[in-house]
Amino acid sequence: MSVKYVPVQWNKNKWGYDAVLIVLVVLYIVIFIRVGTPAAELARPLDNAILRMRAFGTCALWMLTFILCIGPLARLDKRFLPVLYNRRHLGVLTSVVAFTHAMYVLGWYFSFTPQPQLTALLSSATGLGQILGFPVELLGLLALFLLAILSATSHDFWLSFLSAPVWKTLHLLIYPAYALVVAHVALGYFQDSRNPAFGALFISSALIVAGLHLAALIKERKVNASDIDWVKACRPDDIPDKRAAIVSLSKDERVAIFRSGTSFSAVSNACAHQGGPLGEGKIVYGCVTCPWHGFSYKARNGRSPAPFTEMIPTYNMKLENGVLYIDRKANQPGTDVEPIIYEGATDG
């Protein structure tokens, strides 16, 4: 495949992924309205509009929590990879759920104001200098603005147009958006509930996200070098056949060691197309295949099969005492490297 931008069409897996997401959202809304709110012991009775408002608000929080957990979970355990590839769809749906929540808020509290609803919300935001009574609507509005930016730029066109580094930097806005949503939901809940259990659950979600990111970071930084030039990677048996192990050489550089039977080769983890994580893909028809858009490379030389001309860097490796080591210095893109052959490799 070429690095020229080509729209990615929906397929059966994407439709299935989206259908499951929508069903889960509907189920959550129904369960929240019927079960969750009575258990919260709210300070005053709620009507149906406020129930729906809070159902959509908390749903957006859990969806954002799950989105931020997907990345570190996939790095800690490859069984989570299937939910990683289409998480942008989950992000867009999260924005829709959050927007629905905001529409219920404006429609309920500002329906009869002579001012535009958004103006009325902003002008009513008093109590900035206190915790109880703090205008949590401002936090939610800012979070919604950030989610709208992320949703609007989630398409591959923007990834191609902005370039992968700029696009990835832009989408780090999901972290301040998440912090704002947690503060918006938790602080608003504490102001109107006698039961702290639900509020503690909101705070726990943020701690889980932070803990998983920390665990993934610690795992990636457990890199022991045998000397200044070589990095200890893993045992050959640690890599499933047709899959890869991702090794961090530095904060910004990762290498994917691919296994094909008893043959092992190392290439850059970044796809030449849009920086996709090659190590999360697999070998298909003899070629390393990017999980994002299917761009392919030969593992031993990092070259795309003819007639395509894309290339990625390769790395030299050595096998000592049953352990694979990677040379820290990358080869020029397209450099042929003789694979490491380990006849004792098993599927373990």
Short mmCIF file of C-alpha atoms in Angstrom, two decimals:
data_model
loop_
_atom_site.label_atom_id
_atom_site.label_comp_id
_atom_site.label_asym_id
_atom_site.label_seq_id
_atom_site.Cartn_x
_atom_site.Cartn_y
_atom_site.Cartn_z
CA MET A 1 0.00 0.00 0.00
CA SER A 2 1.12 3.57 -0.65
CA VAL A 3 1.47 6.31 1.92
CA LYS A 4 -0.88 8.47 -0.17
CA TYR A 5 -4.05 9.15 1.81
CA VAL A 6 -6.85 6.76 0.98
CA PRO A 7 -10.18 6.86 2.85
CA VAL A 8 -10.61 3.80 5.05
CA GLN A 9 -13.98 2.18 4.44
CA TRP A 10 -16.16 0.49 7.04
CA ASN A 11 -15.94 -3.29 7.17
CA LYS A 12 -17.76 -6.05 9.02
CA ASN A 13 -15.57 -5.76 12.10
CA LYS A 14 -16.03 -1.99 12.36
CA TRP A 15 -19.81 -2.28 12.03
CA GLY A 16 -19.83 -4.99 14.69
CA TYR A 17 -17.62 -2.92 16.99
CA ASP A 18 -19.90 0.09 16.68
CA ALA A 19 -23.05 -1.99 17.16
CA VAL A 20 -21.72 -3.46 20.41
CA LEU A 21 -20.80 0.00 21.67
CA ILE A 22 -24.27 1.40 20.98
CA VAL A 23 -25.97 -1.56 22.66
CA LEU A 24 -23.79 -1.17 25.76
CA VAL A 25 -24.56 2.55 25.97
CA VAL A 26 -28.31 1.92 25.72
CA LEU A 27 -28.12 -0.79 28.38
CA TYR A 28 -26.20 1.50 30.72
CA ILE A 29 -28.71 4.33 30.34
CA VAL A 30 -31.63 1.98 31.06
CA ILE A 31 -29.94 0.35 34.07
CA PHE A 32 -28.87 3.71 35.51
CA ILE A 33 -32.37 5.13 35.36
CA ARG A 34 -33.98 2.03 36.84
CA VAL A 35 -31.39 0.98 39.44
CA GLY A 36 -28.49 3.37 39.89
CA THR A 37 -30.20 6.62 40.82
CA PRO A 38 -32.41 5.24 43.64
CA ALA A 39 -29.30 3.70 45.21
CA ALA A 40 -27.53 7.07 45.23
CA GLU A 41 -29.77 8.50 48.00
CA LEU A 42 -30.00 11.94 46.43
CA ALA A 43 -30.86 14.91 48.62
CA ARG A 44 -33.95 15.80 46.63
CA PRO A 45 -36.25 13.89 44.27
CA LEU A 46 -35.46 13.94 40.56
CA ASP A 47 -37.72 14.00 37.54
CA ASN A 48 -37.16 11.99 34.38
CA ALA A 49 -35.23 14.74 32.56
CA ILE A 50 -32.64 14.97 35.32
CA LEU A 51 -32.37 11.17 35.50
CA ARG A 52 -31.58 11.03 31.79
CA MET A 53 -29.18 13.94 32.17
CA ARG A 54 -27.20 12.14 34.85
CA ALA A 55 -27.36 8.82 33.06
CA PHE A 56 -25.70 10.29 29.96
CA GLY A 57 -23.19 12.25 32.04
CA THR A 58 -21.94 9.27 34.02
CA CYS A 59 -21.95 7.12 30.87
CA ALA A 60 -19.57 9.60 29.21
CA LEU A 61 -17.29 9.37 32.26
CA TRP A 62 -17.10 5.56 32.16
CA MET A 63 -16.54 5.60 28.39
CA LEU A 64 -13.67 8.06 28.75
CA THR A 65 -12.23 5.94 31.55
CA PHE A 66 -12.31 2.87 29.34
CA ILE A 67 -10.76 4.73 26.40
CA LEU A 68 -7.81 5.80 28.54
CA CYS A 69 -7.41 2.26 29.92
CA ILE A 70 -7.25 0.60 26.49
CA GLY A 71 -3.73 1.77 25.62
CA PRO A 72 -1.93 0.65 28.81
CA LEU A 73 -3.98 -2.57 28.97
CA ALA A 74 -2.89 -3.47 25.42
CA ARG A 75 0.74 -2.82 26.35
CA LEU A 76 0.41 -4.96 29.47
CA ASP A 77 -1.53 -7.80 27.85
CA LYS A 78 -1.97 -8.33 24.10
CA ARG A 79 -5.37 -9.91 24.61
CA PHE A 80 -6.71 -6.34 24.81
CA LEU A 81 -5.44 -5.45 21.34
CA PRO A 82 -8.74 -6.22 19.54
CA VAL A 83 -10.44 -3.32 21.32
CA LEU A 84 -7.56 -0.94 20.56
CA TYR A 85 -7.76 -0.62 16.80
CA ASN A 86 -11.15 1.10 16.58
CA ARG A 87 -11.06 3.12 19.79
CA ARG A 88 -11.48 6.32 17.79
CA HIS A 89 -15.03 5.13 17.10
CA LEU A 90 -15.49 4.84 20.85
CA GLY A 91 -14.18 8.38 21.26
CA VAL A 92 -16.66 9.81 18.77
CA LEU A 93 -19.54 7.97 20.46
CA THR A 94 -18.35 9.33 23.81
CA SER A 95 -18.56 12.87 22.42
CA VAL A 96 -22.11 12.19 21.23
CA VAL A 97 -23.11 10.89 24.68
CA ALA A 98 -21.52 13.92 26.39
CA PHE A 99 -23.25 16.30 23.97
CA THR A 100 -26.61 14.64 24.70
CA HIS A 101 -25.97 15.16 28.41
CA ALA A 102 -25.25 18.86 27.76
CA MET A 103 -28.44 19.26 25.75
CA TYR A 104 -30.49 17.86 28.64
CA VAL A 105 -28.78 20.32 31.02
CA LEU A 106 -29.48 23.34 28.83
CA GLY A 107 -32.99 22.19 28.01
CA TRP A 108 -33.98 21.61 31.62
CA TYR A 109 -32.34 24.50 33.46
CA PHE A 110 -32.45 27.24 30.81
CA SER A 111 -35.54 26.57 28.71
CA PHE A 112 -37.40 29.70 29.79
CA THR A 113 -34.54 32.19 30.01
CA PRO A 114 -34.82 35.31 27.81
CA GLN A 115 -31.12 34.94 27.02
CA PRO A 116 -29.55 32.35 24.74
CA GLN A 117 -29.21 29.16 26.77
CA LEU A 118 -25.41 29.05 26.64
CA THR A 119 -25.17 32.71 27.67
CA ALA A 120 -27.53 32.05 30.58
CA LEU A 121 -25.40 29.12 31.73
CA LEU A 122 -22.19 31.16 31.68
CA SER A 123 -23.76 34.17 33.41
CA SER A 124 -25.12 31.94 36.18
CA ALA A 125 -21.69 30.49 36.95
CA THR A 126 -21.01 32.07 40.33
CA GLY A 127 -19.19 30.70 43.35
CA LEU A 128 -15.85 30.19 41.66
CA GLY A 129 -14.03 30.65 44.95
CA GLN A 130 -15.67 27.78 46.82
CA ILE A 131 -15.83 24.00 46.61
CA LEU A 132 -19.43 23.35 47.61
CA GLY A 133 -21.46 25.36 45.15
CA PHE A 134 -18.66 25.57 42.58
CA PRO A 135 -20.17 25.98 39.08
CA VAL A 136 -19.39 22.52 37.78
CA GLU A 137 -21.13 23.44 34.52
CA LEU A 138 -18.01 25.36 33.47
CA LEU A 139 -15.87 22.25 33.90
CA GLY A 140 -18.29 20.20 31.83
CA LEU A 141 -18.50 22.86 29.11
CA LEU A 142 -14.72 23.01 28.73
CA ALA A 143 -14.50 19.20 28.68
CA LEU A 144 -17.19 19.07 25.99
CA PHE A 145 -15.25 21.61 23.92
CA LEU A 146 -12.10 19.45 24.09
CA LEU A 147 -14.04 16.29 23.23
CA ALA A 148 -15.54 18.08 20.23
CA ILE A 149 -12.05 18.91 18.95
CA LEU A 150 -10.92 15.31 19.39
CA SER A 151 -14.03 13.95 17.70
CA ALA A 152 -13.83 16.38 14.77
CA THR A 153 -10.17 15.48 14.11
CA SER A 154 -10.47 11.73 14.67
CA HIS A 155 -10.79 10.88 10.98
CA ASP A 156 -7.73 9.59 9.11
CA PHE A 157 -7.81 12.69 6.90
CA TRP A 158 -6.66 14.80 9.84
CA LEU A 159 -4.03 12.25 10.82
CA SER A 160 -2.62 12.48 7.31
CA PHE A 161 -3.07 16.24 6.94
CA LEU A 162 -1.59 17.24 10.30
CA SER A 163 1.12 14.51 10.30
CA ALA A 164 1.29 11.77 12.91
CA PRO A 165 3.37 13.70 15.52
CA VAL A 166 1.10 16.77 15.43
CA TRP A 167 -2.07 14.65 15.44
CA LYS A 168 -0.89 12.56 18.38
CA THR A 169 0.08 15.68 20.33
CA LEU A 170 -3.34 17.20 19.66
CA HIS A 171 -5.09 14.08 20.87
CA LEU A 172 -3.30 14.21 24.20
CA LEU A 173 -6.08 16.69 24.99
CA ILE A 174 -8.08 13.65 26.04
CA TYR A 175 -6.20 13.70 29.36
CA PRO A 176 -7.24 17.22 30.45
CA ALA A 177 -10.72 16.46 29.06
CA TYR A 178 -10.90 13.39 31.29
CA ALA A 179 -9.70 15.32 34.35
CA LEU A 180 -12.39 17.95 33.71
CA VAL A 181 -15.10 15.29 33.33
CA VAL A 182 -14.06 13.56 36.56
CA ALA A 183 -14.12 16.86 38.43
CA HIS A 184 -17.42 17.88 36.81
CA VAL A 185 -19.23 14.63 37.65
CA ALA A 186 -17.70 13.93 41.06
CA LEU A 187 -17.96 17.48 42.42
CA GLY A 188 -21.51 17.85 41.16
CA TYR A 189 -22.46 14.53 42.73
CA PHE A 190 -20.97 15.37 46.13
CA GLN A 191 -23.02 18.56 46.19
CA ASP A 192 -26.30 16.67 45.87
CA SER A 193 -25.93 13.24 47.51
CA ARG A 194 -25.81 11.76 50.98
CA ASN A 195 -24.16 8.52 49.82
CA PRO A 196 -20.39 8.91 49.20
CA ALA A 197 -20.04 5.50 47.54
CA PHE A 198 -20.84 6.75 44.05
CA GLY A 199 -18.48 9.70 44.38
CA ALA A 200 -15.71 7.39 45.56
CA LEU A 201 -16.38 5.27 42.48
CA PHE A 202 -15.82 8.29 40.24
CA ILE A 203 -12.51 9.10 41.92
CA SER A 204 -11.47 5.44 41.78
CA SER A 205 -11.90 5.47 38.01
CA ALA A 206 -9.27 8.20 37.74
CA LEU A 207 -6.93 6.26 40.05
CA ILE A 208 -7.34 3.14 37.89
CA VAL A 209 -6.41 5.10 34.76
CA ALA A 210 -3.33 6.55 36.46
CA GLY A 211 -2.33 3.16 37.89
CA LEU A 212 -2.57 1.36 34.55
CA HIS A 213 -0.49 4.03 32.80
CA LEU A 214 2.13 3.79 35.54
CA ALA A 215 2.22 -0.01 35.30
CA ALA A 216 2.65 0.13 31.51
CA LEU A 217 5.42 2.72 31.85
CA ILE A 218 7.28 0.60 34.41
CA LYS A 219 7.01 -2.45 32.17
CA GLU A 220 8.38 -0.58 29.16
CA ARG A 221 11.29 0.84 31.12
CA LYS A 222 12.48 -2.52 32.40
CA VAL A 223 15.19 -2.59 29.79
CA ASN A 224 18.47 -4.16 30.84
CA ALA A 225 21.43 -3.70 28.50
CA SER A 226 24.27 -6.23 28.38
CA ASP A 227 26.56 -3.34 27.38
CA ILE A 228 26.24 0.19 26.04
CA ASP A 229 25.19 -0.87 22.52
CA TRP A 230 22.87 -3.81 23.12
CA VAL A 231 19.50 -3.93 24.83
CA LYS A 232 18.15 -7.09 26.41
CA ALA A 233 14.79 -7.78 24.77
CA CYS A 234 13.17 -11.12 25.58
CA ARG A 235 13.36 -14.86 25.06
CA PRO A 236 12.32 -16.16 21.63
CA ASP A 237 9.56 -18.24 23.25
CA ASP A 238 8.01 -15.06 24.65
CA ILE A 239 6.90 -14.04 21.16
CA PRO A 240 3.86 -15.83 19.68
CA ASP A 241 4.25 -17.04 16.12
CA LYS A 242 3.33 -14.37 13.51
CA ARG A 243 3.27 -11.73 16.25
CA ALA A 244 5.76 -9.34 17.84
CA ALA A 245 7.25 -8.19 21.11
CA ILE A 246 7.65 -4.41 21.50
CA VAL A 247 10.88 -3.24 23.14
CA SER A 248 11.58 0.33 24.28
CA LEU A 249 15.07 1.60 23.44
CA SER A 250 14.34 5.07 24.77
CA LYS A 251 11.42 7.30 25.69
CA ASP A 252 10.59 7.93 22.01
CA GLU A 253 11.98 4.87 20.24
CA ARG A 254 10.37 1.42 20.14
CA VAL A 255 11.32 -1.69 18.21
CA ALA A 256 9.08 -4.58 17.18
CA ILE A 257 10.65 -8.06 17.13
CA PHE A 258 8.59 -10.25 14.82
CA ARG A 259 8.59 -14.01 14.83
CA SER A 260 7.81 -16.22 11.86
CA GLY A 261 8.24 -19.82 12.91
CA THR A 262 11.86 -20.07 14.05
CA SER A 263 12.91 -16.82 12.36
CA PHE A 264 13.18 -13.50 14.26
CA SER A 265 13.62 -9.99 12.82
CA ALA A 266 13.49 -6.49 14.33
CA VAL A 267 12.01 -3.39 12.70
CA SER A 268 10.88 0.05 13.82
CA ASN A 269 7.55 -0.02 15.62
CA ALA A 270 6.31 3.03 13.64
CA CYS A 271 4.56 2.49 10.30
CA ALA A 272 5.74 4.77 7.47
CA HIS A 273 2.13 5.59 6.62
CA GLN A 274 0.84 7.40 9.69
CA GLY A 275 3.01 6.13 12.53
CA GLY A 276 0.81 3.15 13.37
CA PRO A 277 2.13 0.65 15.96
CA LEU A 278 3.47 -2.17 13.80
CA GLY A 279 4.24 -4.32 16.83
CA GLU A 280 0.54 -4.55 17.58
CA GLY A 281 -0.07 -6.05 14.15
CA LYS A 282 0.89 -9.46 12.83
CA ILE A 283 2.57 -11.23 9.92
CA VAL A 284 0.09 -11.75 7.08
CA TYR A 285 1.15 -13.50 3.87
CA GLY A 286 4.77 -13.23 4.94
CA CYS A 287 4.70 -9.47 5.64
CA VAL A 288 4.48 -7.40 8.82
CA THR A 289 1.06 -5.75 8.60
CA CYS A 290 0.11 -2.53 10.38
CA PRO A 291 -3.08 -2.90 12.47
CA TRP A 292 -4.27 0.60 11.59
CA HIS A 293 -4.57 0.50 7.81
CA GLY A 294 -2.91 -2.71 6.60
CA PHE A 295 0.35 -1.29 5.25
CA SER A 296 2.86 -4.12 4.87
CA TYR A 297 6.63 -4.62 5.13
CA LYS A 298 9.05 -7.51 4.88
CA ALA A 299 10.45 -8.19 8.34
CA ARG A 300 14.06 -8.78 7.28
CA ASN A 301 14.50 -5.56 5.30
CA GLY A 302 11.62 -3.24 6.27
CA ARG A 303 10.56 -2.79 2.63
CA SER A 304 7.01 -2.80 1.34
CA PRO A 305 6.36 -5.47 -1.29
CA ALA A 306 6.41 -4.29 -4.93
CA PRO A 307 5.10 -2.12 -6.45
CA PHE A 308 5.11 -0.03 -3.26
CA THR A 309 8.27 1.72 -2.13
CA GLU A 310 7.78 2.54 1.57
CA MET A 311 10.60 1.55 3.94
CA ILE A 312 11.15 1.48 7.69
CA PRO A 313 14.38 1.09 9.73
CA THR A 314 15.61 -2.37 10.70
CA TYR A 315 17.74 -3.43 13.68
CA ASN A 316 20.52 -5.91 14.19
CA MET A 317 19.97 -8.60 16.83
CA LYS A 318 21.95 -11.31 18.55
CA LEU A 319 21.02 -14.36 20.58
CA GLU A 320 22.95 -15.08 23.78
CA ASN A 321 22.08 -17.71 26.38
CA GLY A 322 18.59 -18.06 24.96
CA VAL A 323 17.88 -14.30 25.08
CA LEU A 324 17.45 -11.86 22.19
CA TYR A 325 19.40 -8.57 22.25
CA ILE A 326 18.82 -5.55 20.01
CA ASP A 327 21.48 -3.15 18.76
CA ARG A 328 20.51 0.34 19.90
CA LYS A 329 21.58 1.86 16.59
CA ALA A 330 18.96 1.59 13.86
CA ASN A 331 19.90 0.65 10.31
CA GLN A 332 18.89 2.82 7.40
CA PRO A 333 15.32 2.18 6.23
CA GLY A 334 15.22 -0.80 3.90
CA THR A 335 18.50 -2.34 5.12
CA ASP A 336 18.47 -6.14 4.80
CA VAL A 337 19.36 -7.97 8.03
CA GLU A 338 19.80 -11.70 8.28
CA PRO A 339 17.11 -13.02 10.68
CA ILE A 340 18.00 -14.74 13.94
CA ILE A 341 17.15 -18.43 13.71
CA TYR A 342 16.19 -20.21 16.91
CA GLU A 343 15.20 -23.81 16.31
CA GLY A 344 14.10 -24.33 19.89
CA ALA A 345 11.27 -21.78 19.68
CA THR A 346 7.91 -23.07 20.80
CA ASP A 347 4.43 -21.57 20.90
CA GLY A 348 4.74 -20.86 24.61
#
